XYZ file of C-alpha atoms in Angstrom:
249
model
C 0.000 0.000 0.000
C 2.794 2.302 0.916
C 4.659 1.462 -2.302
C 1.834 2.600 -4.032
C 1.451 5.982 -2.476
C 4.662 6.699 -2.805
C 4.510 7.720 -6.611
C 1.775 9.905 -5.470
C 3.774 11.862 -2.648
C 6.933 12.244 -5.145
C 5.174 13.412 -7.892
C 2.848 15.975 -5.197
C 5.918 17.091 -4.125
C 7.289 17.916 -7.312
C 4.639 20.187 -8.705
C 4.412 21.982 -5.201
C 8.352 22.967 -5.633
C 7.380 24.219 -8.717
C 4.630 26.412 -7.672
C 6.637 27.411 -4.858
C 9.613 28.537 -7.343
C 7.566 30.435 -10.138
C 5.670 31.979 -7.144
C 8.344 33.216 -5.577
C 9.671 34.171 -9.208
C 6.895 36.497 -9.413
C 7.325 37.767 -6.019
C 10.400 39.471 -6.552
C 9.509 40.685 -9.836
C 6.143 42.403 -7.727
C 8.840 43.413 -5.078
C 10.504 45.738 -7.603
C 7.203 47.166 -8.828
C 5.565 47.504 -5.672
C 4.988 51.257 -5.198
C 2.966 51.272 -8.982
C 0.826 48.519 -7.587
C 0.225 49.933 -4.844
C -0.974 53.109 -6.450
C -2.932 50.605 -8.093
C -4.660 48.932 -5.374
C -5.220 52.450 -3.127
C -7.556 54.081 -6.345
C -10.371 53.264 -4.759
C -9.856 53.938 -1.246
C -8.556 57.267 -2.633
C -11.398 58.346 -4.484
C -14.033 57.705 -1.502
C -11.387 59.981 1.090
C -11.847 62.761 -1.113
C -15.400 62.663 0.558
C -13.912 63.701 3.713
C -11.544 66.779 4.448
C -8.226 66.326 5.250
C -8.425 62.218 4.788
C -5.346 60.240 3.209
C -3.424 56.974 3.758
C -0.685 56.745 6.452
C 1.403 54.369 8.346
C 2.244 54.025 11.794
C 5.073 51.894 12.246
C 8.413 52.426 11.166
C 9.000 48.850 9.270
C 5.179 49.311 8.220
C 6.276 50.666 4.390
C 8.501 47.334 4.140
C 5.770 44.711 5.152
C 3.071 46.426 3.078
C 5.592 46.130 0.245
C 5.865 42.661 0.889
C 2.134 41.860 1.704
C 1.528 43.656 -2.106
C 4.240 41.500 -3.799
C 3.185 38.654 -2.151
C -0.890 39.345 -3.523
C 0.659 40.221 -7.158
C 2.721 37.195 -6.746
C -0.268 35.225 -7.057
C -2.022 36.669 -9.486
C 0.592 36.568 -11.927
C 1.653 33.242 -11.041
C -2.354 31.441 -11.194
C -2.349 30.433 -15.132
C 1.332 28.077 -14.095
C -0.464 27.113 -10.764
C -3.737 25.515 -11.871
C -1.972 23.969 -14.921
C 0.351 22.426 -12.165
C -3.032 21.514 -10.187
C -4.403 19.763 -13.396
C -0.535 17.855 -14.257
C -1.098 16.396 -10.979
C -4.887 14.722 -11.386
C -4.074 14.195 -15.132
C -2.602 10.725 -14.849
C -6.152 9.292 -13.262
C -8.298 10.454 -16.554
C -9.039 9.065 -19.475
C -7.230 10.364 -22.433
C -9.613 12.662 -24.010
C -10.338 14.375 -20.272
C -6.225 15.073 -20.304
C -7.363 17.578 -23.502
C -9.414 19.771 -21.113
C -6.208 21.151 -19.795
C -6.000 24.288 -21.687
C -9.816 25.241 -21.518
C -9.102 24.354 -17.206
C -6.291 26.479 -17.157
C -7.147 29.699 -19.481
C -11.176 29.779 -18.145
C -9.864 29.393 -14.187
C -7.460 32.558 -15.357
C -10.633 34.559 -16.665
C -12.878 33.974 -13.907
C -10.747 34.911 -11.316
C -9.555 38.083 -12.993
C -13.602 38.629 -13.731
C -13.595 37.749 -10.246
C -11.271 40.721 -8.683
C -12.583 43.531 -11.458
C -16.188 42.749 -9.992
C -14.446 43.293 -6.778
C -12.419 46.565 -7.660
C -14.610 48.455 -10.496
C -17.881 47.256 -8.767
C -18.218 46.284 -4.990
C -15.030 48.448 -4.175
C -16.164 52.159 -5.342
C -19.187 51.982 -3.479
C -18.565 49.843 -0.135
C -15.032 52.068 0.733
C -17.174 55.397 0.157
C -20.240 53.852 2.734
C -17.466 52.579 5.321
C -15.834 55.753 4.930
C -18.656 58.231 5.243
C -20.558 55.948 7.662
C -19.249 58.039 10.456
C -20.113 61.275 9.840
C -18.693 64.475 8.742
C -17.290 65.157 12.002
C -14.540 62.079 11.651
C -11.316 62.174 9.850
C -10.337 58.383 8.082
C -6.743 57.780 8.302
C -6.579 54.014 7.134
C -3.635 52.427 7.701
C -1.588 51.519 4.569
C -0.853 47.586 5.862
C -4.604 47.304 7.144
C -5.888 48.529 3.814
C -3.660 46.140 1.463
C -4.922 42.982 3.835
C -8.213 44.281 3.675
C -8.389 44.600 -0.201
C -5.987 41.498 -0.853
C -8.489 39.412 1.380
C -11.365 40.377 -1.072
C -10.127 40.232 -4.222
C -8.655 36.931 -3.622
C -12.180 36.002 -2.015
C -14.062 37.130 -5.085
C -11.873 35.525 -7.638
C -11.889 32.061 -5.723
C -15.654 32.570 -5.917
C -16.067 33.067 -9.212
C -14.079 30.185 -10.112
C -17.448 28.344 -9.139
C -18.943 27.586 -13.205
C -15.692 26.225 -13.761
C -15.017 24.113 -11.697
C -18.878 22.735 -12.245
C -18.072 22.954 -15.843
C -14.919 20.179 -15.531
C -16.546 17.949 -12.691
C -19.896 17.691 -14.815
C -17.614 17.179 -17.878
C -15.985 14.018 -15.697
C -19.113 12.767 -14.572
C -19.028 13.859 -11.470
C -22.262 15.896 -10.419
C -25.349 16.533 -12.156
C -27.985 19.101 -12.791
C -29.902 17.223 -9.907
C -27.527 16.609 -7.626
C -26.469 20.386 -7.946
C -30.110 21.260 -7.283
C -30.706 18.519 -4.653
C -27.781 20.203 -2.674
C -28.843 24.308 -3.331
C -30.391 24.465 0.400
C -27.140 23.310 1.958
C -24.893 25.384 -0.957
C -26.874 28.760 0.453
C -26.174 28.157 3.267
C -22.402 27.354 2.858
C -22.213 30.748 0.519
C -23.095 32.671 3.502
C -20.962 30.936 5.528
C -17.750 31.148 2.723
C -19.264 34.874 2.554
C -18.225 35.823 5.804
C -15.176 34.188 6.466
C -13.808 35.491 3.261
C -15.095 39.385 3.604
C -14.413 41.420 6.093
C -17.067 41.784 9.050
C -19.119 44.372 7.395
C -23.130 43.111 5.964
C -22.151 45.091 2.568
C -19.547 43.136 1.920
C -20.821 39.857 2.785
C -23.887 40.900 1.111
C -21.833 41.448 -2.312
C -19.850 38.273 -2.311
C -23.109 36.506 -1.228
C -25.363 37.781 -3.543
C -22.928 37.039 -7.136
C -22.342 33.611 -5.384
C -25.958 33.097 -5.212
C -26.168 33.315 -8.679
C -23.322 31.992 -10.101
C -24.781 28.608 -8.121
C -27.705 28.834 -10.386
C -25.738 29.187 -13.482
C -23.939 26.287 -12.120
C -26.705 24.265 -12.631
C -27.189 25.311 -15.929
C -24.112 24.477 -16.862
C -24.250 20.773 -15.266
C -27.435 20.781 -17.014
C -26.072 21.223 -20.707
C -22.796 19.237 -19.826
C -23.817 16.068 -18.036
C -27.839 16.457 -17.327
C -29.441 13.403 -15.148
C -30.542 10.579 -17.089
C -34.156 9.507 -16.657
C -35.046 6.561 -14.318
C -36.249 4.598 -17.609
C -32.795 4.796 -18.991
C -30.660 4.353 -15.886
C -32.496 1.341 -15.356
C -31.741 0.214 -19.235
C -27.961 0.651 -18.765
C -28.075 -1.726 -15.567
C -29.685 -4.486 -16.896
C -27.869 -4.696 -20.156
């Protein structure tokens, strides 16, 4: 049994140096571009202090400009690294398919890189312009916001990161119904426990504001439905007539 596994744990190990040394790769090359990214990244948060006098970004610790720089790098790191990672994520199952399932590769790989990138711009052009200007205005006019530069990175790397993992839902639907997997109905049998789980995956992946749960929530919701659709066109249930058909013969 061990012999067996062994294969397994060599070849797991393998593709996880791999992702560990192209991520890393890309960290540096994020390290050196940091500031621009983060000029990126603080748009947002910028636009909604203009709302209040005398608002801006600081930091309060002396190492604080370092970390941040590294927190960023580490976030772009990612990103730039995702198309190599889930190609290394699909080298490693591909052995266990069938020949014509090892051909799905590219469509796994380049649809997994759009929907998390549709992902984070749903988070940045759409959830971000309006939840930073409620959270920052929420106060009153008689508050200054000074966010923290360190705070603000984890707090915007933690939802775009959250969004684009969430979005990767159709796809990953799309491949398991294309394996034979799950089902229309078994999709649909499961939606009261999946709304529940969305709320749950909701709030540990937002911060603990309702907006923000309520926006990764609410896309989730119905990306779950379009799920189904997708399982439906891709590998719908059989009917009971022919199930019981194929066991006989």
């Amino acid at each position: 049994m061990l012999e067996e596994i062994k294969p397994h744990i060599a070849e797991l190990r393998s593709r996880l140096i791999k992702i560990v040394l192209i991520y890393f790769l890309f960290f540096f090359l994020a390290f050196v571009f940091w500031k621009d990214i983060f000029q990126w990244m603080s748009e947002p948060l910028l636009e909604a202090l203009q709302l209040k006098k005398d608002s801006k970004i600081i930091f309060t610790g002396l190492a604080e400009p370092f970390f941040t720089a590294v927190k960023i790098s580490l976030f772009a790191g990612l990103f730039m690294a995702l198309p190599f990672i889930l190609y290394q994520i699909w080298a490693f199952i591909a052995p266990g398919l069938y020949e014509h399932e090892k051909k799905l590769v590219i469509p796994f790989v380049f649809w997994g890189t759009v929907m998390f990138i549709v992902g984070a711009a749903f988070a940045y052009y759409v959830v971000f312009p309006v939840g930073f200007k409620m959270l920052i205005t929420f106060g009153g006019s008689e508050f200054t916001a000074m966010p923290r530069m360190s705070e603000y990175v984890s707090f915007f790397g933690k939802l775009m990161l959250g969004f684009g993992i969430a979005f990767e839902m159709p796809v990953v639907t799309y491949f398991l119904a294309k394996l034979g997997l799950v089902t229309d109905k078994t999709l649909k049998e499961f939606s009261r426990y999946a709304i529940v789980i969305i709320f749950i995956l909701a709030a540990v992946l937002t911060p603990p504001d309702l907006f923000s749960q309520l926006a990764m929530a609410a896309p989730l919701l119905i990306l779950y439905g379009v799920s189904i659709l997708i399982a439906k066109m891709v590998n719908p249930e059989k009917p009971e007539e022919e199930i019981k058909k194929e066991e006989k013969e």
